[in-house]
Short mmCIF file of C-alpha atoms in Angstrom, two decimals:
data_model
loop_
_atom_site.label_atom_id
_atom_site.label_comp_id
_atom_site.label_asym_id
_atom_site.label_seq_id
_atom_site.Cartn_x
_atom_site.Cartn_y
_atom_site.Cartn_z
CA ASN A 1 -11.77 -15.48 37.15
CA LYS A 2 -10.85 -18.91 38.45
CA MET A 3 -13.89 -20.54 39.95
CA ASN A 4 -13.99 -23.91 41.69
CA PHE A 5 -17.69 -24.13 42.48
CA LEU A 6 -20.79 -22.66 40.88
CA VAL A 7 -23.71 -23.11 43.27
CA ASP A 8 -27.38 -22.84 42.40
CA ASN A 9 -28.44 -21.42 45.73
CA ARG A 10 -32.10 -21.51 44.86
CA ALA A 11 -31.92 -24.94 46.50
CA VAL A 12 -34.15 -25.35 49.51
CA VAL A 13 -33.07 -27.31 52.55
CA TYR A 14 -36.09 -28.96 54.13
CA GLY A 15 -37.51 -26.74 56.84
CA ALA A 16 -34.64 -24.22 56.80
CA ASN A 17 -35.24 -20.53 56.27
CA GLY A 18 -32.67 -18.80 54.08
CA SER A 19 -31.36 -22.18 53.03
CA GLY A 20 -29.79 -20.78 49.85
CA ASP A 21 -27.35 -18.91 52.08
CA ILE A 22 -26.78 -22.10 54.06
CA VAL A 23 -25.67 -23.90 50.89
CA MET A 24 -23.26 -21.08 50.03
CA ASN A 25 -21.89 -21.00 53.57
CA VAL A 26 -21.19 -24.73 53.44
CA PHE A 27 -19.23 -24.40 50.20
CA ASN A 28 -17.28 -21.41 51.52
CA PHE A 29 -16.52 -23.33 54.69
CA LEU A 30 -15.25 -26.39 52.85
CA THR A 31 -13.07 -24.44 50.41
CA ARG A 32 -11.96 -21.76 52.90
CA ARG A 33 -11.75 -19.39 49.93
CA SER A 34 -14.91 -17.41 49.33
CA ASN A 35 -13.66 -16.21 45.93
CA SER A 36 -13.61 -19.80 44.67
CA VAL A 37 -17.39 -20.14 45.11
CA MET A 38 -19.96 -18.23 43.11
CA SER A 39 -23.72 -18.45 43.05
CA LEU A 40 -25.51 -19.08 39.78
CA GLN A 41 -27.58 -15.98 40.43
CA ASP A 42 -24.46 -13.77 40.76
CA LEU A 43 -23.06 -15.25 37.57
CA GLU A 44 -26.27 -14.44 35.73
CA THR A 45 -26.22 -10.87 37.08
CA GLU A 46 -22.58 -10.33 36.03
CA SER A 47 -23.30 -11.74 32.60
CA ARG A 48 -26.22 -9.40 32.03
CA GLN A 49 -24.20 -6.42 33.20
CA SER A 50 -21.36 -7.38 30.85
CA GLU A 51 -23.86 -8.04 28.05
CA LYS A 52 -22.55 -11.57 27.65
CA HIS A 53 -25.04 -13.95 26.14
CA ASN A 54 -22.91 -17.08 26.36
CA ILE A 55 -20.70 -18.35 29.20
CA CYS A 56 -18.03 -20.91 28.45
CA PHE A 57 -16.19 -23.24 30.82
CA GLU A 58 -13.04 -25.21 30.10
CA LYS A 59 -14.36 -27.94 32.36
CA LEU A 60 -17.69 -28.30 34.10
CA VAL A 61 -18.75 -31.16 36.35
CA VAL A 62 -22.44 -31.15 37.18
CA GLY A 63 -23.39 -32.73 40.49
CA MET A 64 -26.64 -33.12 42.37
CA LEU A 65 -27.00 -33.55 46.12
CA HIS A 66 -29.02 -36.46 47.40
CA ASP A 67 -31.41 -35.68 50.20
CA ASP A 68 -30.43 -38.74 52.22
CA LEU A 69 -28.97 -36.72 55.08
CA VAL A 70 -31.81 -34.17 55.12
CA HIS A 71 -34.95 -36.30 54.92
CA ALA A 72 -35.54 -39.28 57.16
CA HIS A 73 -35.96 -42.20 54.76
CA LYS A 74 -36.63 -45.66 56.09
CA ILE A 75 -33.86 -47.12 53.96
CA LEU A 76 -30.81 -45.64 52.36
CA ASN A 77 -31.33 -44.25 48.90
CA PRO A 78 -29.47 -45.97 46.05
CA GLY A 79 -27.04 -43.04 46.01
CA SER A 80 -26.04 -43.60 49.64
CA GLU A 81 -23.06 -45.68 50.62
CA VAL A 82 -21.38 -46.56 53.88
CA GLY A 83 -18.46 -44.19 54.26
CA MET A 84 -19.87 -41.59 51.85
CA ILE A 85 -19.17 -38.71 54.28
CA ASP A 86 -15.75 -39.95 55.41
CA LEU A 87 -13.93 -37.94 52.73
CA LEU A 88 -15.86 -34.84 53.77
CA ARG A 89 -14.93 -35.40 57.41
CA GLU A 90 -11.25 -35.89 56.57
CA HIS A 91 -11.20 -32.88 54.27
CA ALA A 92 -12.70 -30.61 56.94
CA LYS A 93 -10.21 -31.86 59.54
CA ASN A 94 -7.31 -31.10 57.17
CA VAL A 95 -8.61 -27.62 56.32
CA TYR A 96 -9.44 -26.78 59.96
CA PRO A 97 -7.02 -28.81 62.13
CA LEU A 98 -7.97 -29.14 65.79
CA THR A 99 -5.19 -27.70 67.92
CA LYS A 100 -5.24 -26.37 71.45
CA GLU A 101 -5.14 -22.83 70.08
CA SER A 102 -7.89 -23.35 67.50
CA SER A 103 -10.06 -25.09 70.10
CA ILE A 104 -9.75 -22.13 72.49
CA ALA A 105 -10.54 -19.63 69.72
CA ALA A 106 -13.63 -21.59 68.68
CA LEU A 107 -14.94 -21.93 72.23
CA LYS A 108 -14.56 -18.22 72.87
CA ASP A 109 -17.11 -17.78 70.09
CA THR A 110 -19.48 -20.59 71.00
CA LEU A 111 -19.37 -21.20 74.75
CA PHE A 112 -22.34 -19.95 76.79
CA GLU A 113 -21.96 -17.75 79.85
CA PRO A 114 -24.73 -16.45 82.17
CA ASP A 115 -25.61 -12.80 81.70
CA ASP A 116 -25.81 -10.27 84.53
CA ASN A 117 -29.40 -11.20 85.33
CA GLY A 118 -28.50 -14.86 85.73
CA ASP A 119 -31.75 -15.97 84.08
CA LYS A 120 -30.43 -16.68 80.59
CA GLU A 121 -27.17 -17.36 78.87
CA VAL A 122 -25.42 -15.51 76.10
CA PRO A 123 -22.16 -16.20 74.26
CA SER A 124 -19.15 -14.41 75.69
CA LYS A 125 -15.97 -13.45 73.85
CA THR A 126 -13.98 -12.18 76.80
CA VAL A 127 -10.35 -13.20 77.03
CA ASP A 128 -10.77 -14.77 80.47
CA LEU A 129 -13.67 -16.93 79.28
CA ARG A 130 -13.76 -19.92 81.66
CA LYS A 131 -10.14 -20.73 80.87
CA SER A 132 -10.07 -23.69 83.22
CA ASP A 133 -12.90 -25.40 81.35
CA ILE A 134 -11.15 -24.85 78.03
CA GLU A 135 -7.67 -25.74 79.17
CA GLU A 136 -7.94 -28.89 81.21
CA TYR A 137 -9.99 -31.43 79.27
CA PRO A 138 -9.36 -33.52 76.14
CA PRO A 139 -12.23 -34.30 73.73
CA GLU A 140 -12.59 -37.82 75.17
CA CYS A 141 -13.76 -36.29 78.46
CA THR A 142 -16.01 -33.59 77.01
CA ILE A 143 -19.81 -33.59 76.71
CA THR A 144 -21.24 -30.71 74.69
CA PHE A 145 -24.84 -29.47 74.79
CA LEU A 146 -26.03 -27.31 71.91
CA ARG A 147 -28.52 -24.75 73.12
CA ARG A 148 -30.51 -22.16 71.22
CA LYS A 149 -30.81 -18.61 72.45
CA PHE A 150 -33.92 -17.71 70.49
CA ALA A 151 -36.50 -19.20 68.10
CA THR A 152 -38.12 -22.59 68.61
CA ARG A 153 -36.79 -25.80 70.16
CA VAL A 154 -35.37 -24.03 73.20
CA ILE A 155 -34.95 -26.60 76.01
CA SER A 156 -37.47 -25.53 78.65
CA ASN A 157 -36.18 -27.76 81.48
CA PHE A 158 -32.48 -27.16 80.87
CA ASP A 159 -31.70 -26.90 84.58
CA ASP A 160 -33.08 -30.43 85.03
CA VAL A 161 -31.04 -31.59 82.04
CA MET A 162 -27.85 -30.20 83.57
CA SER A 163 -28.61 -31.65 87.00
CA ALA A 164 -29.12 -35.11 85.51
CA THR A 165 -25.94 -34.84 83.46
CA GLU A 166 -23.87 -33.71 86.44
CA ARG A 167 -25.19 -36.58 88.55
CA ILE A 168 -23.99 -39.09 85.97
CA PHE A 169 -20.73 -37.39 85.02
CA HIS A 170 -19.92 -36.34 88.58
CA GLU A 171 -16.20 -37.15 88.58
CA ASP A 172 -13.77 -34.26 88.16
CA LYS A 173 -12.39 -35.71 84.92
CA TRP A 174 -15.54 -34.84 82.96
CA ASN A 175 -16.06 -31.53 81.17
CA ILE A 176 -19.74 -30.62 80.63
CA ARG A 177 -20.22 -27.51 78.54
CA THR A 178 -23.04 -25.62 76.83
CA VAL A 179 -22.58 -23.89 73.49
CA SER A 180 -24.63 -21.86 71.04
CA PHE A 181 -24.26 -21.86 67.27
CA ASP A 182 -26.52 -18.83 66.81
CA GLY A 183 -23.98 -16.51 65.22
CA PRO A 184 -20.53 -18.15 65.31
CA SER A 185 -18.82 -19.09 62.05
CA MET A 186 -19.04 -22.59 60.63
CA GLU A 187 -15.34 -22.98 61.42
CA ALA A 188 -16.01 -22.28 65.10
CA GLN A 189 -18.95 -24.67 65.07
CA PHE A 190 -16.90 -27.41 63.42
CA LEU A 191 -13.98 -27.08 65.83
CA THR A 192 -16.32 -27.01 68.83
CA VAL A 193 -17.85 -30.33 67.74
CA GLN A 194 -14.41 -31.76 66.96
CA SER A 195 -13.18 -30.97 70.47
CA SER A 196 -15.92 -33.06 72.07
CA MET A 197 -16.76 -36.75 72.05
CA VAL A 198 -20.47 -36.32 72.90
CA PHE A 199 -22.78 -33.84 71.16
CA VAL A 200 -26.33 -33.36 72.49
CA SER A 201 -28.85 -31.28 70.53
CA VAL A 202 -32.56 -30.91 69.86
CA SER A 203 -33.48 -32.26 66.44
CA GLY A 204 -33.17 -29.48 63.89
CA THR A 205 -30.97 -27.12 65.93
CA GLY A 206 -27.70 -28.26 64.40
CA SER A 207 -27.86 -32.00 65.01
CA HIS A 208 -26.38 -32.67 61.57
CA LEU A 209 -23.06 -31.25 62.79
CA GLY A 210 -22.69 -34.44 64.77
CA MET A 211 -21.21 -35.88 61.57
CA PHE A 212 -18.02 -33.98 62.45
CA LEU A 213 -17.51 -35.66 65.83
CA PRO A 214 -14.20 -37.49 66.27
CA ASP A 215 -14.17 -41.20 65.41
CA GLY A 216 -16.08 -43.06 68.09
CA GLY A 217 -18.05 -39.95 69.05
CA THR A 218 -21.73 -40.06 70.00
CA SER A 219 -24.46 -37.77 68.71
CA ILE A 220 -27.51 -37.62 71.00
CA GLU A 221 -30.62 -36.22 69.35
CA ILE A 222 -33.53 -34.93 71.43
CA LEU A 223 -36.72 -35.57 69.47
CA TYR A 224 -39.66 -33.20 68.95
CA ASN A 225 -42.05 -35.95 69.90
CA ASN A 226 -41.80 -39.63 70.69
CA ILE A 227 -42.77 -40.94 67.25
CA ALA A 228 -40.59 -38.64 65.17
CA ALA A 229 -37.97 -40.21 62.95
CA VAL A 230 -34.44 -40.15 64.34
CA LYS A 231 -32.60 -38.19 61.68
CA ASN A 232 -29.11 -38.66 63.07
CA LYS A 233 -29.27 -42.42 62.73
CA TYR A 234 -29.17 -41.98 58.95
CA ILE A 235 -25.89 -40.13 59.31
CA CYS A 236 -24.60 -43.01 61.42
CA GLU A 237 -25.67 -45.53 58.78
CA VAL A 238 -23.25 -43.98 56.31
CA SER A 239 -20.59 -43.27 58.94
CA PRO A 240 -20.15 -46.42 61.03
CA ASN A 241 -17.38 -44.84 63.14
CA MET A 242 -20.04 -42.76 64.90
CA ASN A 243 -22.72 -43.62 67.44
CA CYS A 244 -26.21 -42.14 67.39
CA LEU A 245 -28.75 -42.15 70.23
CA ALA A 246 -32.19 -40.60 70.62
CA VAL A 247 -33.83 -39.01 73.66
CA LYS A 248 -37.57 -38.60 74.07
CA SER A 249 -39.20 -35.23 74.59
CA GLY A 250 -42.19 -34.36 76.72
CA CYS A 251 -44.42 -33.77 73.68
CA GLU A 252 -46.80 -36.71 73.34
CA ASP A 253 -48.82 -35.25 70.45
CA VAL A 254 -49.05 -37.79 67.64
CA GLU A 255 -49.05 -34.94 65.13
CA TYR A 256 -45.39 -34.28 64.44
CA TRP A 257 -45.93 -30.70 63.31
CA ASN A 258 -47.80 -29.77 66.49
CA CYS A 259 -44.68 -30.65 68.49
CA LYS A 260 -42.38 -28.91 66.04
CA LYS A 261 -44.37 -25.66 66.24
CA THR A 262 -44.05 -25.39 70.02
CA LEU A 263 -41.63 -22.74 71.20
CA ASN A 264 -39.97 -24.94 73.80
CA THR A 265 -38.85 -28.56 73.98
CA GLU A 266 -39.14 -30.40 77.28
CA VAL A 267 -36.60 -33.20 77.59
CA ASN A 268 -37.67 -36.53 79.05
CA ILE A 269 -35.08 -36.77 81.84
CA GLU A 270 -35.38 -40.54 82.31
CA SER A 271 -34.71 -41.09 78.61
CA LEU A 272 -31.77 -38.68 78.72
CA GLU A 273 -30.25 -40.44 81.74
CA LYS A 274 -30.36 -43.82 79.99
CA SER A 275 -28.50 -42.44 76.98
CA LEU A 276 -25.91 -40.63 79.08
CA GLU A 277 -25.27 -43.68 81.26
CA SER A 278 -24.56 -45.83 78.20
CA VAL A 279 -22.23 -43.14 76.85
CA LYS A 280 -20.33 -42.97 80.14
CA ILE A 281 -19.71 -46.72 80.13
CA ASP A 282 -18.27 -46.47 76.63
CA LEU A 283 -16.15 -43.37 77.27
CA SER A 284 -14.85 -43.77 80.80
CA ASN A 285 -11.68 -45.74 79.98
CA LYS A 286 -10.99 -43.56 76.93
CA CYS A 287 -11.24 -40.46 79.12
CA ASP A 288 -8.85 -41.90 81.70
CA GLU A 289 -6.28 -42.73 79.03
CA ALA A 290 -6.64 -39.31 77.43
CA MET A 291 -6.26 -37.48 80.74
CA GLU A 292 -3.00 -39.32 81.46
CA SER A 293 -1.38 -38.10 78.24
CA PHE A 294 -3.09 -34.74 77.94
CA THR A 295 -0.91 -31.65 78.25
CA ARG A 296 -2.66 -28.60 79.59
CA ILE A 297 -3.18 -25.72 77.25
CA GLY A 298 -1.24 -22.54 77.89
CA ILE A 299 -2.61 -19.22 76.70
#
């Protein structure tokens, strides 16, 4: 069988449960052909079942992944270069082009809607899913908040976060939306990020996807505590077309792990407002220009 990638999915991504599956999902996402990717473990199993003791390849390129974008190093590792993820960004955009139709389809998977009780939000896949929000705004006018439904790092003062954001981006031209990546495909996640110019997330909840923002986009990372390393800035160091900002949390514990273990993350609203105000100054003219030339989506 023709195989493009053989992945040793015993690899462990720092702090991620089931990270072997994450590695496989990334390769499947980037190739868009699941049959072109095979895990080393599956290959070993097939070989034993076929009683093959030797496996031959016409060509085999062995590569190792640096941990530059996973661990927060003070300086770039020797293997890191400015622009090292640009080819990845361009490849993903070519494989999954952002169109009005693909943007709508992605948002129907990722956008949050209040449930019947009104006290929490769940993704909705209904056809009439907030069509006006999806249809009327270009990426240059869109601010996206990534919110978890379950597990840790749930934003405890999210109502305050939204109130502060709406005070700053109060003009009608701005589109403020909340999404969840708990469940949707990587394609839907990618296109959701691509259709926004600002991506706000708690560190560790999907912040790394900020690398797929459009050129000039801003990734805002909410920290566990106020002395934690800002992981997204290392992505920005190798991708100078992006901007990275950090927002303080309410956890003042000097022990990083004590903050990380807490179920909820309380956002420092003053710190958030400063970041959002600087983003608005940078984006306002771009949004105006985009709105002038933007054609509304028809479903």
